[in-house]
Structures are given as C-alpha cells and as structure tokens.
PDB file of C-alpha atoms in Angstrom:
ATOM      1  CA  MET A  10      21.859  60.608 110.190  1.00  0.00           C
ATOM      2  CA  ASN A  11      22.653  63.328 112.861  1.00  0.00           C
ATOM      3  CA  LEU A  12      25.857  62.545 114.629  1.00  0.00           C
ATOM      4  CA  LYS A  13      26.491  63.485 118.302  1.00  0.00           C
ATOM      5  CA  LEU A  14      29.015  66.109 118.887  1.00  0.00           C
ATOM      6  CA  ARG A  15      32.432  65.748 120.448  1.00  0.00           C
ATOM      7  CA  ILE A  16      31.472  67.888 123.400  1.00  0.00           C
ATOM      8  CA  ASP A  17      28.739  65.299 124.290  1.00  0.00           C
ATOM      9  CA  PHE A  18      31.631  62.794 125.322  1.00  0.00           C
ATOM     10  CA  GLY A  19      33.614  62.893 128.437  1.00  0.00           C
ATOM     11  CA  ASP A  20      36.697  61.232 127.003  1.00  0.00           C
ATOM     12  CA  HIS A  21      38.545  60.620 123.727  1.00  0.00           C
ATOM     13  CA  GLU A  22      38.093  56.871 123.656  1.00  0.00           C
ATOM     14  CA  LYS A  23      34.366  56.927 123.778  1.00  0.00           C
ATOM     15  CA  TRP A  24      34.152  59.554 121.101  1.00  0.00           C
ATOM     16  CA  THR A  25      36.479  57.570 118.924  1.00  0.00           C
ATOM     17  CA  ALA A  26      34.493  54.310 119.489  1.00  0.00           C
ATOM     18  CA  TYR A  27      31.351  56.197 118.438  1.00  0.00           C
ATOM     19  CA  VAL A  28      32.876  57.516 115.339  1.00  0.00           C
ATOM     20  CA  ARG A  29      34.309  54.095 114.331  1.00  0.00           C
ATOM     21  CA  ARG A  30      30.964  52.608 114.926  1.00  0.00           C
ATOM     22  CA  GLU A  31      28.651  55.221 113.283  1.00  0.00           C
ATOM     23  CA  VAL A  32      30.687  56.748 110.581  1.00  0.00           C
ATOM     24  CA  GLN A  33      31.731  55.176 107.227  1.00  0.00           C
ATOM     25  CA  PRO A  34      35.516  54.312 107.257  1.00  0.00           C
ATOM     26  CA  GLN A  35      36.322  56.780 104.489  1.00  0.00           C
ATOM     27  CA  ASN A  36      34.941  59.722 106.622  1.00  0.00           C
ATOM     28  CA  GLN A  37      36.223  58.801 110.102  1.00  0.00           C
ATOM     29  CA  THR A  38      39.485  60.644 110.033  1.00  0.00           C
ATOM     30  CA  TYR A  39      37.797  63.798 108.827  1.00  0.00           C
ATOM     31  CA  VAL A  40      35.028  63.499 111.606  1.00  0.00           C
ATOM     32  CA  LEU A  41      37.566  62.934 114.253  1.00  0.00           C
ATOM     33  CA  ALA A  42      39.486  66.008 113.086  1.00  0.00           C
ATOM     34  CA  LEU A  43      36.359  68.020 112.966  1.00  0.00           C
ATOM     35  CA  GLY A  44      35.611  66.933 116.664  1.00  0.00           C
ATOM     36  CA  ARG A  45      38.801  68.519 117.555  1.00  0.00           C
ATOM     37  CA  THR A  46      38.048  71.809 115.780  1.00  0.00           C
ATOM     38  CA  GLU A  47      34.771  71.629 117.742  1.00  0.00           C
ATOM     39  CA  LEU A  48      36.599  71.460 121.039  1.00  0.00           C
ATOM     40  CA  PHE A  49      38.831  74.440 120.100  1.00  0.00           C
ATOM     41  CA  ARG A  50      35.703  76.552 119.217  1.00  0.00           C
ATOM     42  CA  ARG A  51      34.086  75.610 122.396  1.00  0.00           C
ATOM     43  CA  PHE A  52      37.302  76.717 124.253  1.00  0.00           C
ATOM     44  CA  TYR A  53      37.049  80.145 122.664  1.00  0.00           C
ATOM     45  CA  GLU A  54      33.360  80.171 123.684  1.00  0.00           C
ATOM     46  CA  VAL A  55      33.938  79.529 127.433  1.00  0.00           C
ATOM     47  CA  ARG A  56      36.736  81.981 127.578  1.00  0.00           C
ATOM     48  CA  GLY A  57      34.482  84.623 126.111  1.00  0.00           C
ATOM     49  CA  TRP A  58      36.778  85.066 123.045  1.00  0.00           C
ATOM     50  CA  VAL A  59      35.618  85.483 119.554  1.00  0.00           C
ATOM     51  CA  PHE A  60      36.706  82.611 117.291  1.00  0.00           C
ATOM     52  CA  PRO A  61      38.912  84.328 114.614  1.00  0.00           C
ATOM     53  CA  GLU A  62      37.058  85.197 111.362  1.00  0.00           C
ATOM     54  CA  ALA A  63      40.127  83.983 109.494  1.00  0.00           C
ATOM     55  CA  PHE A  64      39.662  80.451 110.911  1.00  0.00           C
ATOM     56  CA  ARG A  65      35.923  80.571 110.433  1.00  0.00           C
ATOM     57  CA  GLN A  66      36.221  81.316 106.673  1.00  0.00           C
ATOM     58  CA  GLU A  67      38.906  78.689 106.193  1.00  0.00           C
ATOM     59  CA  LEU A  68      36.742  76.141 107.898  1.00  0.00           C
ATOM     60  CA  LYS A  69      33.847  76.954 105.620  1.00  0.00           C
ATOM     61  CA  GLN A  70      36.174  76.534 102.533  1.00  0.00           C
ATOM     62  CA  ILE A  71      37.473  73.121 103.867  1.00  0.00           C
ATOM     63  CA  GLU A  72      33.994  71.873 104.291  1.00  0.00           C
ATOM     64  CA  GLY A  73      33.626  72.146 100.435  1.00  0.00           C
ATOM     65  CA  HIS A  74      36.694  70.049  99.701  1.00  0.00           C
ATOM     66  CA  ASN A  75      36.851  66.322  98.971  1.00  0.00           C
ATOM     67  CA  ASP A  76      39.073  63.905 100.753  1.00  0.00           C
ATOM     68  CA  PRO A  77      42.064  63.477 101.266  1.00  0.00           C
ATOM     69  CA  GLU A  78      42.482  67.252 100.742  1.00  0.00           C
ATOM     70  CA  ARG A  79      39.726  68.060 103.089  1.00  0.00           C
ATOM     71  CA  THR A  80      41.053  66.118 106.028  1.00  0.00           C
ATOM     72  CA  GLU A  81      44.693  67.190 105.486  1.00  0.00           C
ATOM     73  CA  ALA A  82      43.512  70.905 105.342  1.00  0.00           C
ATOM     74  CA  LEU A  83      41.529  70.509 108.515  1.00  0.00           C
ATOM     75  CA  ALA A  84      44.427  68.835 110.449  1.00  0.00           C
ATOM     76  CA  SER A  85      46.603  71.919 109.324  1.00  0.00           C
ATOM     77  CA  LEU A  86      43.863  74.284 110.439  1.00  0.00           C
ATOM     78  CA  ASN A  87      43.649  72.636 113.934  1.00  0.00           C
ATOM     79  CA  ASP A  88      47.420  72.875 114.396  1.00  0.00           C
ATOM     80  CA  ARG A  89      47.249  76.574 113.673  1.00  0.00           C
ATOM     81  CA  ILE A  90      44.222  77.044 115.962  1.00  0.00           C
ATOM     82  CA  PHE A  91      46.130  75.176 118.669  1.00  0.00           C
ATOM     83  CA  ARG A  92      49.249  77.501 118.225  1.00  0.00           C
ATOM     84  CA  SER A  93      47.037  80.482 118.375  1.00  0.00           C
ATOM     85  CA  LEU A  94      45.341  79.437 121.611  1.00  0.00           C
ATOM     86  CA  THR A  95      48.606  78.574 123.170  1.00  0.00           C
ATOM     87  CA  GLY A  96      50.090  81.997 122.418  1.00  0.00           C
ATOM     88  CA  MET A  97      47.093  83.647 123.863  1.00  0.00           C
ATOM     89  CA  LEU A  98      47.045  81.670 126.967  1.00  0.00           C
ATOM     90  CA  PHE A  99      50.776  81.845 127.556  1.00  0.00           C
ATOM     91  CA  ALA A 100      50.746  85.753 127.074  1.00  0.00           C
ATOM     92  CA  GLU A 101      47.877  85.853 129.544  1.00  0.00           C
ATOM     93  CA  ALA A 102      49.631  83.731 132.047  1.00  0.00           C
ATOM     94  CA  GLY A 103      53.022  85.761 131.795  1.00  0.00           C
ATOM     95  CA  PRO A 104      55.561  85.281 134.544  1.00  0.00           C
ATOM     96  CA  ALA A 105      53.676  82.679 136.450  1.00  0.00           C
ATOM     97  CA  LEU A 106      54.863  80.064 133.930  1.00  0.00           C
ATOM     98  CA  ALA A 107      58.314  81.528 133.145  1.00  0.00           C
ATOM     99  CA  GLN A 108      60.061  78.673 134.794  1.00  0.00           C
ATOM    100  CA  ALA A 109      58.077  75.873 133.220  1.00  0.00           C
ATOM    101  CA  GLY A 110      60.383  75.416 130.052  1.00  0.00           C
ATOM    102  CA  ALA A 111      61.945  72.076 129.229  1.00  0.00           C
ATOM    103  CA  GLY A 112      65.514  71.308 130.037  1.00  0.00           C
ATOM    104  CA  GLU A 113      67.997  72.038 127.236  1.00  0.00           C
ATOM    105  CA  GLY A 114      69.569  68.800 125.713  1.00  0.00           C
ATOM    106  CA  ALA A 115      67.276  66.418 127.687  1.00  0.00           C
ATOM    107  CA  SER A 116      66.116  63.172 125.825  1.00  0.00           C
ATOM    108  CA  GLU A 117      62.301  62.835 125.126  1.00  0.00           C
ATOM    109  CA  PRO A 118      61.854  60.399 127.975  1.00  0.00           C
ATOM    110  CA  GLU A 119      63.755  62.868 130.390  1.00  0.00           C
ATOM    111  CA  GLN A 120      61.632  65.777 129.234  1.00  0.00           C
ATOM    112  CA  ILE A 121      58.335  63.775 129.730  1.00  0.00           C
ATOM    113  CA  GLU A 122      59.598  62.556 133.207  1.00  0.00           C
ATOM    114  CA  ASP A 123      60.101  66.196 133.968  1.00  0.00           C
ATOM    115  CA  VAL A 124      56.501  67.081 133.020  1.00  0.00           C
ATOM    116  CA  LEU A 125      55.274  64.176 135.136  1.00  0.00           C
ATOM    117  CA  ASP A 126      57.134  65.464 138.137  1.00  0.00           C
ATOM    118  CA  GLU A 127      56.154  68.973 137.659  1.00  0.00           C
ATOM    119  CA  LEU A 128      52.582  68.099 137.346  1.00  0.00           C
ATOM    120  CA  SER A 129      52.712  65.926 140.483  1.00  0.00           C
ATOM    121  CA  ALA A 130      54.202  68.903 142.348  1.00  0.00           C
ATOM    122  CA  ARG A 131      52.120  71.778 140.899  1.00  0.00           C
ATOM    123  CA  ASN A 132      48.653  70.166 139.956  1.00  0.00           C
ATOM    124  CA  PRO A 133      46.894  68.638 143.137  1.00  0.00           C
ATOM    125  CA  TYR A 134      44.536  66.688 141.007  1.00  0.00           C
ATOM    126  CA  PHE A 135      47.514  65.163 139.144  1.00  0.00           C
ATOM    127  CA  ALA A 136      49.216  64.442 142.495  1.00  0.00           C
ATOM    128  CA  LEU A 137      46.187  62.230 143.440  1.00  0.00           C
ATOM    129  CA  CYS A 138      46.943  60.034 140.396  1.00  0.00           C
ATOM    130  CA  THR A 139      50.667  59.700 141.628  1.00  0.00           C
ATOM    131  CA  GLY A 140      49.651  58.961 145.206  1.00  0.00           C
ATOM    132  CA  TYR A 141      47.200  56.276 144.071  1.00  0.00           C
ATOM    133  CA  ARG A 142      49.842  54.601 142.001  1.00  0.00           C
ATOM    134  CA  GLN A 143      52.297  54.692 144.898  1.00  0.00           C
ATOM    135  CA  ALA A 144      49.841  53.287 147.136  1.00  0.00           C
ATOM    136  CA  PHE A 145      48.192  50.543 145.009  1.00  0.00           C
ATOM    137  CA  GLY A 146      50.606  50.083 141.954  1.00  0.00           C
ATOM    138  CA  ASP A 147      50.344  50.983 138.378  1.00  0.00           C
ATOM    139  CA  ARG A 148      47.520  48.831 137.309  1.00  0.00           C
ATOM    140  CA  VAL A 149      44.425  51.114 137.878  1.00  0.00           C
ATOM    141  CA  ASN A 150      41.342  49.527 139.351  1.00  0.00           C
ATOM    142  CA  THR A 151      38.318  51.562 138.408  1.00  0.00           C
ATOM    143  CA  ALA A 152      36.199  50.885 141.365  1.00  0.00           C
ATOM    144  CA  GLU A 153      39.237  51.322 143.719  1.00  0.00           C
ATOM    145  CA  TRP A 154      40.255  54.578 141.943  1.00  0.00           C
ATOM    146  CA  GLU A 155      36.692  55.901 142.212  1.00  0.00           C
ATOM    147  CA  GLY A 156      36.636  55.140 145.919  1.00  0.00           C
ATOM    148  CA  TYR A 157      40.087  56.793 146.392  1.00  0.00           C
ATOM    149  CA  LEU A 158      38.952  59.855 144.795  1.00  0.00           C
ATOM    150  CA  ARG A 159      35.690  60.215 146.813  1.00  0.00           C
ATOM    151  CA  ARG A 160      37.618  59.745 150.022  1.00  0.00           C
ATOM    152  CA  LYS A 161      40.190  62.392 149.080  1.00  0.00           C
ATOM    153  CA  LEU A 162      37.815  64.882 147.446  1.00  0.00           C
ATOM    154  CA  GLY A 163      34.406  64.166 149.020  1.00  0.00           C
ATOM    155  CA  ARG A 164      31.613  62.275 147.596  1.00  0.00           C
ATOM    156  CA  ASP A 165      29.809  65.136 146.179  1.00  0.00           C
ATOM    157  CA  ALA A 166      32.727  66.824 144.374  1.00  0.00           C
ATOM    158  CA  GLU A 167      31.746  65.876 140.916  1.00  0.00           C
ATOM    159  CA  ASP A 168      33.628  68.483 139.088  1.00  0.00           C
ATOM    160  CA  GLU A 169      36.788  67.765 140.982  1.00  0.00           C
ATOM    161  CA  ILE A 170      36.393  64.083 140.661  1.00  0.00           C
ATOM    162  CA  CYS A 171      35.838  64.292 136.846  1.00  0.00           C
ATOM    163  CA  PHE A 172      39.133  66.515 136.583  1.00  0.00           C
ATOM    164  CA  ALA A 173      41.070  64.041 138.569  1.00  0.00           C
ATOM    165  CA  ARG A 174      39.834  61.118 136.397  1.00  0.00           C
ATOM    166  CA  ALA A 175      40.974  63.060 133.330  1.00  0.00           C
ATOM    167  CA  MET A 176      44.406  63.583 135.101  1.00  0.00           C
ATOM    168  CA  MET A 177      44.842  59.781 135.393  1.00  0.00           C
ATOM    169  CA  GLU A 178      44.109  59.639 131.608  1.00  0.00           C
ATOM    170  CA  MET A 179      46.653  62.201 130.985  1.00  0.00           C
ATOM    171  CA  ALA A 180      49.197  60.421 133.242  1.00  0.00           C
ATOM    172  CA  THR A 181      48.748  57.177 131.473  1.00  0.00           C
ATOM    173  CA  LEU A 182      49.158  58.905 127.968  1.00  0.00           C
ATOM    174  CA  LEU A 183      52.285  60.788 129.175  1.00  0.00           C
ATOM    175  CA  ARG A 184      53.798  57.499 130.436  1.00  0.00           C
ATOM    176  CA  TYR A 185      53.001  55.782 127.110  1.00  0.00           C
ATOM    177  CA  PHE A 186      54.904  58.733 125.298  1.00  0.00           C
ATOM    178  CA  ARG A 187      57.808  58.435 127.878  1.00  0.00           C
ATOM    179  CA  ASP A 188      58.231  54.653 127.563  1.00  0.00           C
ATOM    180  CA  ARG A 189      58.326  54.748 123.692  1.00  0.00           C
ATOM    181  CA  SER A 190      60.599  57.852 123.542  1.00  0.00           C
ATOM    182  CA  LEU A 191      57.788  59.731 121.522  1.00  0.00           C
ATOM    183  CA  ARG A 192      58.006  63.518 121.116  1.00  0.00           C
ATOM    184  CA  LEU A 193      55.189  65.454 122.831  1.00  0.00           C
ATOM    185  CA  PRO A 194      52.961  67.622 120.499  1.00  0.00           C
ATOM    186  CA  GLN A 195      54.432  71.131 119.937  1.00  0.00           C
ATOM    187  CA  TYR A 196      53.274  73.626 122.634  1.00  0.00           C
ATOM    188  CA  PHE A 197      51.846  70.792 124.831  1.00  0.00           C
ATOM    189  CA  ARG A 198      54.066  71.408 127.709  1.00  0.00           C
ATOM    190  CA  ASP A 199      53.212  75.055 127.905  1.00  0.00           C
ATOM    191  CA  ARG A 200      49.394  74.430 127.872  1.00  0.00           C
ATOM    192  CA  VAL A 201      49.410  71.522 130.386  1.00  0.00           C
ATOM    193  CA  TRP A 202      50.602  73.928 133.260  1.00  0.00           C
ATOM    194  CA  PHE A 203      47.348  76.003 132.864  1.00  0.00           C
ATOM    195  CA  LEU A 204      44.779  73.274 133.565  1.00  0.00           C
ATOM    196  CA  HIS A 205      44.427  73.333 137.369  1.00  0.00           C
ATOM    197  CA  TYR A 206      44.179  77.147 137.509  1.00  0.00           C
ATOM    198  CA  LEU A 207      41.123  76.993 135.144  1.00  0.00           C
ATOM    199  CA  ARG A 208      37.495  76.789 136.399  1.00  0.00           C
ATOM    200  CA  GLU A 209      34.589  74.742 134.801  1.00  0.00           C
ATOM    201  CA  PRO A 210      33.454  74.508 132.152  1.00  0.00           C
ATOM    202  CA  GLU A 211      36.676  75.986 130.667  1.00  0.00           C
ATOM    203  CA  ARG A 212      38.863  73.348 132.452  1.00  0.00           C
ATOM    204  CA  SER A 213      37.023  70.427 131.167  1.00  0.00           C
ATOM    205  CA  VAL A 214      37.122  71.717 127.521  1.00  0.00           C
ATOM    206  CA  GLN A 215      40.795  72.500 127.720  1.00  0.00           C
ATOM    207  CA  THR A 216      41.620  69.146 129.307  1.00  0.00           C
ATOM    208  CA  ARG A 217      39.694  67.384 126.545  1.00  0.00           C
ATOM    209  CA  VAL A 218      41.509  69.320 123.848  1.00  0.00           C
ATOM    210  CA  LEU A 219      44.907  68.252 125.366  1.00  0.00           C
ATOM    211  CA  LEU A 220      43.904  64.582 125.824  1.00  0.00           C
ATOM    212  CA  SER A 221      42.658  64.430 122.230  1.00  0.00           C
ATOM    213  CA  THR A 222      45.960  66.038 121.100  1.00  0.00           C
ATOM    214  CA  LEU A 223      47.982  63.298 122.791  1.00  0.00           C
ATOM    215  CA  ALA A 224      45.632  60.492 121.564  1.00  0.00           C
ATOM    216  CA  THR A 225      45.820  61.854 118.116  1.00  0.00           C
ATOM    217  CA  GLU A 226      49.578  61.952 118.059  1.00  0.00           C
ATOM    218  CA  ILE A 227      49.558  58.177 119.179  1.00  0.00           C
ATOM    219  CA  GLU A 228      47.273  57.201 116.376  1.00  0.00           C
ATOM    220  CA  ALA A 229      49.417  58.957 114.031  1.00  0.00           C
ATOM    221  CA  CYS A 230      52.533  57.130 115.188  1.00  0.00           C
ATOM    222  CA  MET A 231      50.800  53.795 115.023  1.00  0.00           C
ATOM    223  CA  SER A 232      49.706  54.406 111.462  1.00  0.00           C
ATOM    224  CA  ALA A 233      52.857  55.637 110.281  1.00  0.00           C
TER     225      ALA A 233
END
C-alpha cells in the first residue's frame, strides 16, 4: 500500500488520524516520526537550502533498522535536525529577535503566557485569534470563526485565512501547555517568532513543523 505523505495533510490531527487508520499499530510511531522528518526536508527545500548529507546518510541507515531502535533513532535525528534549523534561522534573523528571550526564573505557565502575549502583539494573524476569543468566548465555533476570518482578511485571501486557522490551532495547543504547566519543546520559542515574517509555501511548512512538534510533545506526556 502506498501511503499518503505528511505534506498532503493540512493539519496534524488529520495526518495522525490517517496513520492510525491505515498503518499497522506496531509501525504507527515510526510513520508519524517519519512524517516529521518529511516536513523538515520540505522546509529545507522551500528555503532553497541543501538537506545536510550527514542527516541524509543517517536517515538511510535508520531505514534499515528494526523497531524499537529504528523509531528511537529517528526521533533523535529529528531533534538534531530541528536544532540545526533553529540555529540557521536564528542566525539569519539576528538582532530582530534579540529581545524575544524568555524571562529568567519565570514558571512554565508564566513563560507560555509571555509567548501568547508576544504573539498577540507581534503576529497579526495570531492577534485575530485573540480578538475572536475576546469577542465570542473561548469555545471556537468553526463556522463563526471562518466567517470572522473572511470579514477581517477578505473572502479570497486563502493563504492568509489558512495561516490564521493554523494560528488558532497554535493558540489552543499553547493554552493546553500553559494550563497543565508543561514545558515547551526546546527552541520552540525562538522559532515561533519567525512565522508571520515568512512567505508561502515556506510559512505553511514551518507552521506545520511547529504544530507537529507541540502535538508530539503532548502525545509523549500522555503516554509517559
């Protein structure tokens, strides 16, 4: 059977549901991790960067392993790819993000609240999520939210509307982390500042990478 690719799915939940439905249980964790690798490689591609040969060779070796070693090795590789991408993006952005660091000594909920506040102030698409919740409450009605976006962004602004939808998903996941005092993934805070400066298709790929990272952390905490 030929599986669909991770990039064929607009959000993490649909991708996860597809894997749970179509892949044998013993292979699902590996396929989900491989989907994250695929997003990373796609991000290199849309940036016009060459996927590092060291990562390529390691991925080839991992494919020949058996589980659970295969899945563990791929998860480790994904973490290193994520760190590498973050370093490259942060170096490229330079002084523009110099003041985006987390407050020293703040608790996890306080740090995440800072992230939510900063995103509302700096990212106009995230601000739409905040504005919607202030106007209509925390419970998101899909049809109402869709109408709100089209009024604010224009009926034909599909790229902007899709990105704003993703920001609502981001807000929901961040609130989940905050309310349960969960630690954000390493380097997440640095990377999230870049999103609204990016252009399509790079922005969509990068956003899906970050959403997938949050969702993966939640799944890990639930299964611990």
